[in-house]
Coordinates of C-alpha atoms and ligand atoms in Angstrom, one line a residue:
M1 CA 22.2 38.2 -5.2
A2 CA 25.3 40.5 -4.9
V3 CA 26.4 41.4 -1.4
E4 CA 28.3 44.5 -0.2
Y5 CA 30.9 42.8 1.9
D6 CA 33.1 39.7 1.7
L7 CA 33.2 39.6 5.5
V8 CA 31.4 41.3 8.4
V9 CA 33.2 40.7 11.7
I10 CA 31.2 41.3 14.9
G11 CA 33.5 42.0 17.9
G12 CA 36.8 43.9 17.8
G13 CA 38.9 42.0 20.3
S14 CA 41.8 39.5 20.0
G15 CA 39.9 37.3 17.5
G16 CA 37.9 39.9 15.5
L17 CA 40.8 42.3 15.0
V18 CA 43.0 39.5 13.5
V19 CA 40.2 38.4 11.1
A20 CA 39.4 42.0 10.0
G21 CA 42.9 43.2 9.7
V22 CA 44.3 40.3 7.7
A23 CA 41.2 40.0 5.5
A24 CA 41.5 43.7 4.6
A25 CA 45.2 43.3 3.9
L26 CA 44.2 40.6 1.5
K27 CA 42.0 43.2 -0.2
A28 CA 38.7 41.7 0.9
K29 CA 35.9 44.2 1.7
V30 CA 35.5 44.0 5.4
A31 CA 33.2 45.7 8.0
L32 CA 34.0 45.4 11.7
V33 CA 31.2 46.0 14.2
E34 CA 32.1 46.8 17.8
K35 CA 29.7 47.7 20.5
H36 CA 32.2 49.5 22.8
R37 CA 35.9 50.1 21.9
L38 CA 38.4 48.1 20.0
G39 CA 40.9 45.9 21.8
G40 CA 38.7 43.5 23.8
D41 CA 39.2 41.9 27.1
C42 CA 42.9 41.3 26.6
L43 CA 43.8 45.0 26.2
W44 CA 41.3 46.6 28.6
Y45 CA 40.5 44.1 31.4
G46 CA 42.6 41.0 30.8
C47 CA 46.1 40.0 29.8
V48 CA 47.7 43.5 29.5
P49 CA 46.5 45.0 32.8
S50 CA 46.9 41.8 34.8
K51 CA 50.5 41.3 33.6
S52 CA 51.3 44.9 34.3
L53 CA 50.0 44.6 37.9
I54 CA 51.8 41.3 38.4
R55 CA 55.0 43.1 37.4
A56 CA 54.5 45.8 40.0
S57 CA 53.7 43.3 42.6
R58 CA 56.8 41.2 41.8
V59 CA 59.0 44.2 42.4
A60 CA 57.4 44.6 45.8
Y61 CA 58.0 40.9 46.6
E62 CA 61.6 41.0 45.4
V63 CA 62.3 44.0 47.6
K64 CA 60.8 42.2 50.6
Q65 CA 62.9 39.1 49.8
A66 CA 66.2 40.9 49.0
G67 CA 67.6 40.0 52.5
R68 CA 68.2 36.4 51.3
F69 CA 70.9 37.9 48.9
G70 CA 72.4 40.0 51.7
I71 CA 70.7 43.1 50.5
Y72 CA 68.7 44.8 53.2
C73 CA 66.0 47.3 52.4
N74 CA 63.2 48.7 54.5
D75 CA 59.8 47.2 53.8
P76 CA 58.6 48.6 50.5
Q77 CA 56.3 51.6 50.7
I78 CA 53.5 50.7 48.3
D79 CA 51.7 53.5 46.4
F80 CA 48.9 51.4 45.1
A81 CA 47.5 54.2 42.9
K82 CA 50.9 54.5 41.2
A83 CA 50.9 50.7 40.5
I84 CA 47.5 51.1 38.9
A85 CA 48.8 54.1 37.0
H86 CA 51.6 51.8 35.6
V87 CA 48.8 49.4 34.5
Q88 CA 46.8 52.1 32.8
N89 CA 49.9 53.6 31.1
T90 CA 50.7 50.2 29.7
I91 CA 47.2 50.0 28.2
T92 CA 47.5 53.5 26.8
T93 CA 50.8 52.7 25.2
I94 CA 49.6 49.5 23.5
E95 CA 46.1 50.8 22.6
P96 CA 47.1 52.6 19.3
H97 CA 47.9 49.1 17.9
D98 CA 44.2 48.3 18.2
S99 CA 42.8 51.7 17.4
P100 CA 40.0 52.4 14.9
E101 CA 42.4 54.7 13.0
R102 CA 44.9 51.9 12.5
F103 CA 42.2 49.5 11.3
E104 CA 40.6 52.0 9.0
G105 CA 44.1 52.6 7.6
L106 CA 44.3 48.9 6.9
G107 CA 41.1 49.2 4.9
V108 CA 38.6 48.0 7.5
E109 CA 35.3 49.8 7.8
V110 CA 34.9 50.2 11.6
I111 CA 31.3 50.6 12.7
F112 CA 30.5 51.3 16.4
G113 CA 27.2 49.9 17.5
D114 CA 25.3 47.1 19.1
G115 CA 23.6 45.2 16.3
K116 CA 21.7 42.0 15.6
F117 CA 21.0 39.5 12.9
V118 CA 17.7 39.9 11.2
D119 CA 18.0 36.8 9.0
K120 CA 20.6 34.2 8.0
K121 CA 22.5 36.7 5.7
T122 CA 21.9 40.1 7.2
F123 CA 23.2 41.9 10.3
E124 CA 21.6 45.2 11.3
V125 CA 23.5 47.9 13.1
N126 CA 22.7 51.7 13.5
N127 CA 19.7 51.1 11.2
R128 CA 22.0 49.8 8.4
R129 CA 21.6 46.3 7.0
L130 CA 24.9 44.7 6.3
K131 CA 24.9 41.8 3.8
A132 CA 28.1 39.7 3.4
R133 CA 29.4 36.5 1.9
S134 CA 30.4 35.4 5.4
F135 CA 30.1 36.7 9.0
V136 CA 32.4 36.1 12.0
I137 CA 31.2 36.3 15.5
A138 CA 34.0 37.2 17.9
T139 CA 32.1 38.9 20.7
G140 CA 34.1 37.3 23.5
S141 CA 33.0 36.6 27.1
R142 CA 32.2 38.4 30.3
P143 CA 32.5 37.3 34.0
A144 CA 30.0 34.7 34.9
T145 CA 27.5 35.9 37.5
L146 CA 27.0 34.0 40.7
P147 CA 23.6 33.6 42.4
I148 CA 25.0 34.0 45.9
P149 CA 22.5 35.6 48.3
G150 CA 23.7 39.1 49.3
L151 CA 26.5 39.4 46.7
K152 CA 24.8 42.0 44.6
E153 CA 23.7 44.0 47.6
A154 CA 27.1 43.9 49.2
G155 CA 28.8 45.0 45.9
F156 CA 31.7 43.3 44.2
I157 CA 34.2 43.8 41.4
T158 CA 35.3 41.6 38.5
N159 CA 38.2 41.9 36.1
E160 CA 36.3 44.7 34.4
E161 CA 36.7 47.0 37.4
V162 CA 39.7 45.7 39.3
F163 CA 42.3 47.5 37.2
E164 CA 40.7 50.9 37.8
I165 CA 40.5 50.9 41.6
T166 CA 43.0 53.3 43.0
E167 CA 42.7 52.4 46.7
R168 CA 44.1 49.0 47.7
P169 CA 41.6 46.9 49.7
D170 CA 43.2 45.9 53.1
T171 CA 41.4 42.7 52.9
L172 CA 40.3 41.0 49.6
A173 CA 38.2 37.9 49.2
I174 CA 38.3 36.3 45.7
I175 CA 35.6 33.9 44.6
G176 CA 37.2 31.5 42.2
G177 CA 40.5 29.7 42.2
G178 CA 41.2 29.7 38.5
P179 CA 43.9 31.7 36.6
I180 CA 42.3 35.1 37.3
G181 CA 41.8 34.3 41.0
C182 CA 45.4 33.0 41.4
E183 CA 47.2 35.6 39.3
L184 CA 45.4 38.6 40.9
G185 CA 45.3 37.0 44.4
Q186 CA 49.1 36.8 44.5
A187 CA 49.5 40.2 43.0
F188 CA 47.2 41.9 45.5
S189 CA 48.8 40.0 48.4
R190 CA 52.2 41.2 47.3
L191 CA 50.9 44.7 47.1
G192 CA 49.8 44.5 50.7
S193 CA 46.2 43.2 50.7
K194 CA 45.3 40.2 53.0
V195 CA 43.9 37.8 50.4
T196 CA 41.5 34.9 50.8
I197 CA 40.7 32.8 47.7
I198 CA 37.6 30.7 47.9
A199 CA 37.8 27.8 45.5
S200 CA 35.1 25.3 44.8
R201 CA 37.4 22.5 43.6
D202 CA 39.9 20.4 45.5
R203 CA 42.8 22.4 44.3
L204 CA 43.6 25.8 42.8
L205 CA 44.0 25.9 39.0
P206 CA 42.0 22.6 38.6
K207 CA 42.8 22.4 34.9
E208 CA 46.5 22.0 35.6
D209 CA 48.8 19.1 36.5
P210 CA 48.1 18.4 40.2
E211 CA 51.8 18.0 41.1
A212 CA 52.5 21.4 39.5
V213 CA 49.6 23.0 41.3
E214 CA 51.1 21.7 44.6
V215 CA 54.1 23.9 44.0
I216 CA 51.8 26.9 43.7
H217 CA 50.0 25.9 46.9
Q218 CA 53.3 25.8 48.7
Q219 CA 54.3 29.2 47.4
F220 CA 50.9 30.8 48.2
K221 CA 51.2 29.4 51.8
S222 CA 54.7 30.7 52.2
E223 CA 53.4 34.2 51.1
G224 CA 50.5 34.1 53.6
I225 CA 47.8 33.9 50.9
N226 CA 44.8 32.1 52.4
F227 CA 42.9 29.7 50.2
L228 CA 40.0 27.6 51.0
L229 CA 39.5 24.5 48.8
N230 CA 36.3 22.5 48.2
T231 CA 34.5 25.6 49.4
K232 CA 31.8 27.8 47.9
A233 CA 30.8 31.3 49.0
E234 CA 27.2 30.7 50.3
K235 CA 25.9 34.1 51.4
I236 CA 27.2 37.6 52.0
E237 CA 26.2 40.2 54.5
V238 CA 27.4 43.7 55.1
V239 CA 28.0 44.8 58.7
D240 CA 29.5 48.2 59.6
G241 CA 30.8 48.6 56.0
K242 CA 32.6 45.3 56.0
K243 CA 31.5 42.4 53.8
Y244 CA 31.1 39.0 55.6
I245 CA 31.3 35.9 53.4
W246 CA 30.0 32.6 54.7
A247 CA 32.0 29.9 52.9
G248 CA 31.9 26.4 54.3
K249 CA 32.9 26.5 57.9
E250 CA 34.5 29.9 57.6
K251 CA 33.2 33.4 57.8
I252 CA 35.6 35.7 56.0
V253 CA 35.6 39.4 56.4
A254 CA 36.7 41.6 53.4
D255 CA 36.8 45.2 52.3
Q256 CA 36.3 44.1 48.7
I257 CA 35.1 41.0 46.9
L258 CA 36.6 40.0 43.5
V259 CA 34.5 37.5 41.5
A260 CA 36.5 35.4 39.2
A261 CA 34.4 32.2 38.8
G262 CA 34.5 31.6 35.0
R263 CA 33.0 33.2 32.0
S264 CA 29.8 33.5 30.0
P265 CA 29.7 34.0 26.2
N266 CA 28.5 37.3 24.8
V267 CA 25.6 36.1 22.6
E268 CA 22.3 37.4 24.0
S269 CA 21.9 40.5 22.0
L270 CA 22.8 39.1 18.6
N271 CA 19.5 37.4 17.8
L272 CA 21.3 34.3 16.8
D273 CA 18.0 32.3 16.4
A274 CA 17.2 34.5 13.3
A275 CA 20.6 33.6 11.9
G276 CA 20.2 29.9 12.5
V277 CA 23.2 29.8 14.9
K278 CA 23.1 27.3 17.7
V279 CA 24.4 28.1 21.2
G280 CA 25.3 25.3 23.5
K281 CA 26.0 25.3 27.3
K282 CA 29.4 26.8 27.0
G283 CA 29.0 29.1 24.0
I284 CA 28.5 29.1 20.2
E285 CA 28.7 25.6 18.7
V286 CA 31.1 25.2 15.8
N287 CA 32.6 22.4 13.7
S288 CA 36.3 21.8 13.2
K289 CA 36.3 24.5 10.5
L290 CA 34.8 26.9 13.0
Q291 CA 31.5 27.1 11.1
T292 CA 28.4 27.6 13.2
S293 CA 25.2 25.7 12.4
N294 CA 24.8 28.3 9.7
P295 CA 27.8 27.5 7.4
H296 CA 28.2 31.2 6.3
I297 CA 28.6 32.3 9.9
Y298 CA 31.9 31.5 11.7
A299 CA 32.8 32.1 15.3
C300 CA 36.1 32.3 17.1
G301 CA 37.6 33.1 20.5
D302 CA 36.0 33.2 24.0
V303 CA 32.5 33.2 22.6
L304 CA 33.0 29.4 21.8
G305 CA 33.6 28.8 25.6
G306 CA 36.6 26.5 24.8
Y307 CA 40.2 27.5 25.3
Q308 CA 39.8 31.1 26.4
F309 CA 43.2 32.7 25.5
T310 CA 44.3 35.5 23.3
H311 CA 46.7 33.4 21.3
V312 CA 44.0 30.8 20.8
A313 CA 41.5 33.5 19.6
S314 CA 44.1 34.6 17.1
Y315 CA 45.0 31.0 16.0
Q316 CA 41.3 30.4 15.4
A317 CA 40.9 33.8 13.6
N318 CA 43.6 32.7 11.1
I319 CA 41.6 29.5 10.3
V320 CA 38.3 31.4 10.1
L321 CA 39.5 34.1 7.7
K322 CA 41.0 31.5 5.3
N323 CA 37.7 29.4 5.4
A324 CA 35.5 32.5 5.1
L325 CA 37.3 34.2 2.3
F326 CA 38.4 31.3 0.2
L327 CA 37.3 27.6 0.7
P328 CA 36.1 26.1 4.0
I329 CA 38.7 23.4 4.0
F330 CA 41.0 24.4 7.0
K331 CA 40.5 22.8 10.4
V332 CA 41.5 23.6 13.9
S333 CA 43.5 21.1 15.9
D334 CA 43.9 21.1 19.6
R335 CA 46.9 18.9 19.7
V336 CA 49.3 21.8 20.4
I337 CA 47.4 24.4 22.4
P338 CA 49.7 26.0 25.0
W339 CA 49.0 28.4 27.8
A340 CA 50.6 29.8 30.9
T341 CA 49.3 31.1 34.3
F342 CA 51.5 34.0 35.4
T343 CA 51.7 33.3 39.1
E344 CA 55.1 33.1 40.6
P345 CA 56.3 30.5 39.9
E346 CA 54.7 30.4 36.5
L347 CA 52.8 27.4 35.4
A348 CA 52.8 26.5 31.7
R349 CA 51.4 23.6 29.8
V350 CA 50.9 22.2 26.3
G351 CA 49.2 19.1 25.1
L352 CA 47.9 16.3 27.3
T353 CA 48.2 15.9 31.1
E354 CA 49.7 12.6 32.4
Q355 CA 46.2 11.4 33.3
E356 CA 44.8 12.2 29.8
A357 CA 47.8 10.5 28.2
R358 CA 47.3 7.4 30.3
E359 CA 43.6 7.3 29.4
K360 CA 44.4 7.6 25.7
Y361 CA 47.5 5.5 25.4
G362 CA 47.5 3.2 28.4
N363 CA 51.0 2.0 29.3
D364 CA 52.5 3.2 26.1
I365 CA 53.6 6.4 27.7
R366 CA 56.7 7.6 29.5
V367 CA 56.8 10.5 32.0
V368 CA 60.1 12.3 32.6
K369 CA 60.4 14.9 35.4
Q370 CA 63.3 17.4 35.8
E371 CA 63.6 19.5 38.9
Y372 CA 64.6 23.1 38.6
A373 CA 66.8 22.5 41.6
D374 CA 69.2 20.5 39.4
V375 CA 69.6 23.4 37.0
D376 CA 72.6 25.5 38.0
R377 CA 71.1 28.8 36.8
A378 CA 68.0 28.2 39.0
Q379 CA 70.4 27.8 42.0
A380 CA 72.3 31.0 41.1
D381 CA 69.0 32.9 40.8
G382 CA 67.5 31.3 43.9
T383 CA 64.5 30.1 41.9
T384 CA 64.7 26.4 42.6
A385 CA 61.0 25.6 43.1
G386 CA 59.4 23.7 40.3
F387 CA 60.0 21.2 37.6
A388 CA 59.4 20.3 34.0
K389 CA 57.3 17.2 33.4
I390 CA 57.2 15.9 29.8
I391 CA 54.9 13.1 28.7
T392 CA 55.9 11.1 25.7
K393 CA 54.9 7.9 23.9
R394 CA 57.3 5.1 24.3
N395 CA 58.8 6.0 20.9
G396 CA 59.6 9.6 22.2
Q397 CA 56.7 11.4 20.5
I398 CA 55.8 14.3 22.8
L399 CA 52.2 14.2 24.1
G400 CA 52.3 17.0 26.6
A401 CA 54.5 19.1 28.9
H402 CA 53.9 20.9 32.2
L403 CA 56.4 23.4 33.5
V404 CA 56.1 25.0 36.8
G405 CA 58.9 27.3 37.8
A406 CA 60.6 30.6 36.9
A407 CA 60.0 31.7 33.4
A408 CA 58.0 28.6 32.6
G409 CA 55.8 30.6 30.2
E410 CA 58.9 31.3 28.1
L411 CA 60.7 28.0 28.5
I412 CA 57.7 26.0 27.2
H413 CA 58.1 27.4 23.7
E414 CA 60.9 25.0 22.8
I415 CA 58.6 22.1 23.5
I416 CA 55.7 23.8 21.6
L417 CA 58.0 24.1 18.6
A418 CA 59.0 20.4 18.9
M419 CA 55.4 19.3 19.2
S420 CA 54.2 21.5 16.3
H421 CA 56.8 19.9 14.1
N422 CA 56.3 16.3 15.4
L423 CA 59.8 16.2 16.7
K424 CA 60.6 13.7 19.4
L425 CA 61.8 14.4 22.9
S426 CA 65.4 13.9 21.7
A427 CA 65.0 17.1 19.7
L428 CA 65.3 19.0 23.0
S429 CA 68.8 17.6 23.6
G430 CA 70.5 20.1 21.3
I431 CA 73.1 22.4 22.7
H432 CA 71.7 24.8 25.4
I433 CA 73.5 27.9 26.6
Y434 CA 75.0 27.4 30.1
P435 CA 73.9 28.5 32.6
T436 CA 70.3 29.1 31.5
L437 CA 67.0 28.0 32.9
S438 CA 66.3 26.4 29.5
E439 CA 68.5 23.6 30.6
V440 CA 65.5 22.2 32.4
N441 CA 64.3 21.0 29.0
S442 CA 67.6 19.5 27.8
K443 CA 68.2 17.9 31.2
A444 CA 64.7 16.3 30.9
T445 CA 65.7 14.6 27.7
F446 CA 69.0 13.4 29.2
A447 CA 67.0 12.0 32.2
Q448 CA 64.9 10.1 29.7
T449 CA 67.9 8.8 27.8
R450 CA 69.4 7.7 31.2
Q451 CA 66.1 6.0 32.2
N452 CA 66.0 4.1 28.9
Y453 CA 69.6 3.1 29.3
E454 CA 69.2 1.9 32.9
Q455 CA 66.3 -0.3 31.8
N456 CA 68.2 -1.7 28.8
H457 CA 70.3 -4.5 30.5
R458 CA 71.2 -6.1 27.2
L459 CA 72.8 -2.9 25.9
Q460 CA 74.7 -2.4 29.2
Q461 CA 76.0 -6.0 29.0
M462 CA 77.0 -5.6 25.4
L463 CA 78.9 -2.4 26.1
S464 CA 80.6 -4.0 29.0
S465 CA 81.8 -6.8 26.8
I466 CA 83.0 -4.5 24.0
F467 CA 85.1 -2.4 26.5
R468 CA 86.5 -5.6 28.0
V469 CA 87.7 -6.7 24.6
I470 CA 89.1 -3.3 23.7
R471 CA 91.0 -3.1 27.0
R472 CA 92.7 -6.4 26.1
F473 CA 94.3 -4.7 23.1
G474 CA 95.4 -1.7 25.2
Ligands
FAD1 C1 42.0 39.0 33.9 C2 42.2 38.2 32.7 C3 43.5 37.9 32.3 C4 43.8 37.3 31.1 N1 45.1 36.9 30.9 C5 45.4 36.3 29.7 C6 46.7 36.0 29.4 O1 47.7 36.3 30.1 N2 47.0 35.3 28.2 C7 45.9 35.0 27.4 O2 46.2 34.4 26.4 N3 44.7 35.2 27.7 C8 44.4 35.9 28.8 N4 43.1 36.2 29.1 C9 42.0 35.8 28.2 C10 41.9 36.7 27.0 O3 41.7 38.0 27.4 C11 40.7 36.3 26.1 O4 40.8 34.9 25.8 C12 40.7 37.0 24.8 O5 40.6 38.4 25.0 C13 39.5 36.5 23.9 O6 39.5 37.2 22.7 P1 38.1 37.4 21.9 O7 38.4 38.0 20.7 O8 37.3 36.1 21.9 O9 37.2 38.3 22.9 P2 37.5 39.8 23.3 O10 39.0 40.1 23.1 O11 37.0 40.1 24.6 O12 36.8 40.7 22.2 C14 35.4 40.7 22.2 C15 34.9 42.0 21.6 O13 33.6 41.9 21.2 C16 32.9 43.1 21.6 N5 31.4 42.8 21.7 C17 30.8 42.0 22.7 N6 29.5 41.9 22.4 C18 29.3 42.6 21.2 C19 28.2 42.8 20.3 N7 27.0 42.4 20.7 N8 28.4 43.5 19.2 C20 29.6 44.0 18.9 N9 30.7 43.8 19.6 C21 30.6 43.1 20.8 C22 33.5 43.5 22.9 O14 33.3 44.8 23.3 C23 35.0 43.2 22.6 O15 35.6 44.3 22.1 C24 42.8 36.9 30.3 C25 41.4 37.2 30.6 C26 41.2 37.9 31.8 C27 39.7 38.2 32.1
NAD2 N1 47.4 33.6 32.1 C1 46.3 33.4 31.3 O1 46.4 33.0 30.2 C2 45.0 33.7 31.9 C3 44.8 34.5 33.0 C4 43.6 34.8 33.5 C5 42.5 34.3 32.8 N2 42.6 33.6 31.7 C6 41.5 33.0 30.9 O2 40.3 33.5 31.4 C7 39.4 32.4 31.8 C8 38.6 32.8 33.0 O3 39.3 32.7 34.2 P1 38.6 32.4 35.5 O4 39.7 32.3 36.5 O5 37.5 33.3 35.8 O6 37.9 31.1 35.2 P2 38.0 29.5 35.3 O7 36.7 29.0 34.9 O8 39.2 29.0 34.7 O9 38.2 29.3 36.9 C9 37.2 29.7 37.8 C10 37.2 28.8 39.0 O10 36.2 29.3 39.9 C11 35.6 28.1 40.5 N3 34.3 28.5 40.9 C12 33.2 28.6 40.2 N4 32.1 29.0 40.9 C13 32.6 29.1 42.2 C14 32.0 29.5 43.4 N5 30.7 29.8 43.5 N6 32.8 29.5 44.5 C15 34.1 29.2 44.5 N7 34.7 28.9 43.3 C16 34.0 28.8 42.2 C17 35.7 27.1 39.4 O11 35.6 25.8 40.0 C18 37.0 27.4 38.7 O12 38.0 26.6 39.2 C19 40.4 31.3 32.1 O13 39.8 30.0 31.9 C20 41.4 31.5 31.0 O14 41.1 30.9 29.8 C21 43.8 33.3 31.2

């Protein structure tokens, strides 16, 4: 039976927009169904506003720290509402890139509405029944809710409200020590809030290399950010307009509570049972071709509950659109998935951690660590905290890298490129501009070469003998 569309995409965020835009550019007939507004979490409540607020807070911090360079300023006067205005202006400037007009111009039919599947091949929205060769679910995620007694009654904010408050809370309690809790915790602290992060695990950012996280712990302590580890918020009460949070042995008082304790996939309203699409504990289940349990329905992005990043949603979107429009032969690989947490210092990673590499390859691995303090530019900039840790197989094949330090989120791209092209660690030894922070990568390779040389006693003896002989002949 003929169908109206090649592709119906549900959800117009980082994943869905890539699928819809590229498919339309390839001349496929595409409908994009969005329940709210195009752009998704990244534009409205995620990457864009958080990085804009972080920038404002970094300026405040640098002004406060300027004395160490002999530059004396009064403590910065912080107009919080103006910092938020910078955040909102950034969104407004970027938004046209994700606008319905732009996508309609690309040939996508944009339909606003909250629809549902009625059977395995039909999606219904605004009383219209859309039939397509393939569907893509890219509905993203939302903040996970916490069953903490008193939380709802006390009131709280999540990433969906935090970028719109115009009054800075004097005291802020954050539940969750993941990337949202840490990025926003540091930003609010630098903008003048007294911040306490309540984290259920034994360290902040538990998905990251423990040594790298220790650098963040030290920085947070030095900035007066309070964080409680191995602690859960247990109950909340409001007394005289203040929120009191019982957490382990502590009772924290806060003007505002930010919940950042993980994500839930947006699947409930889609009637996925009718479509034969299975949902697991974390999100929609897919195979390596990103097909759901119904092979004509694909899914990508946060709704899978896997790596929840904009660039991963867009990587997956590119696989989905090829499989959905042409032949389902393309597979995702998680060998080279990078990400960065934009605290200061930044923390970036790609590939395996040291522990994962040891579990997989036993003693066939090498770990090389290069401190920022040995990089001249880091000394000049006064950004000496941190290191690059690169994990390789004995033959030099790069398995993973963890950078914590200034501009780590930029510097890791050299390693991502090397890993993507299966280049060995030695590929990073090429000429690097002096003095730049990127020398942290080339110095790591030299450190590895030096380590190898120091362990190779035969080579050292041989060279010694050769030079002895050469010296005899003047
Ligand atoms: C505070 C914060 C900071 C972040 N910072 C970064 C960062 O620095 N770097 C990074 O890579 N990632 C970051 N992320 C993660 C990033 O925002 C997400 O991984 C990314 O947006 C996921 O894209 P997506 O397409 O899966 O979902 P989204 O971009 O959220 O898009 C989903 C879309 O589907 C729509 N939708 C939902 N339900 C339905 C329905 N039933 N019908 C139709 N439409 C529906 C939504 O309205 C939305 O437009 C951050 C996230 C947060 C919360
Ligand atoms: N720079 C970036 O790329 C960036 C920035 C922010 C968010 N993100 C994405 O958004 C996702 C969601 O971020 P997140 O920080 O909400 O989630 P997360 O799941 O990564 O971290 C949440 C943390 O909260 C803890 N937690 C859960 N329940 C708790 C409780 N009751 N009390 C105390 N702690 C509790 C968890 O142990 C976990 O460490 C991230 O995983 C990431 O994929 C990315």
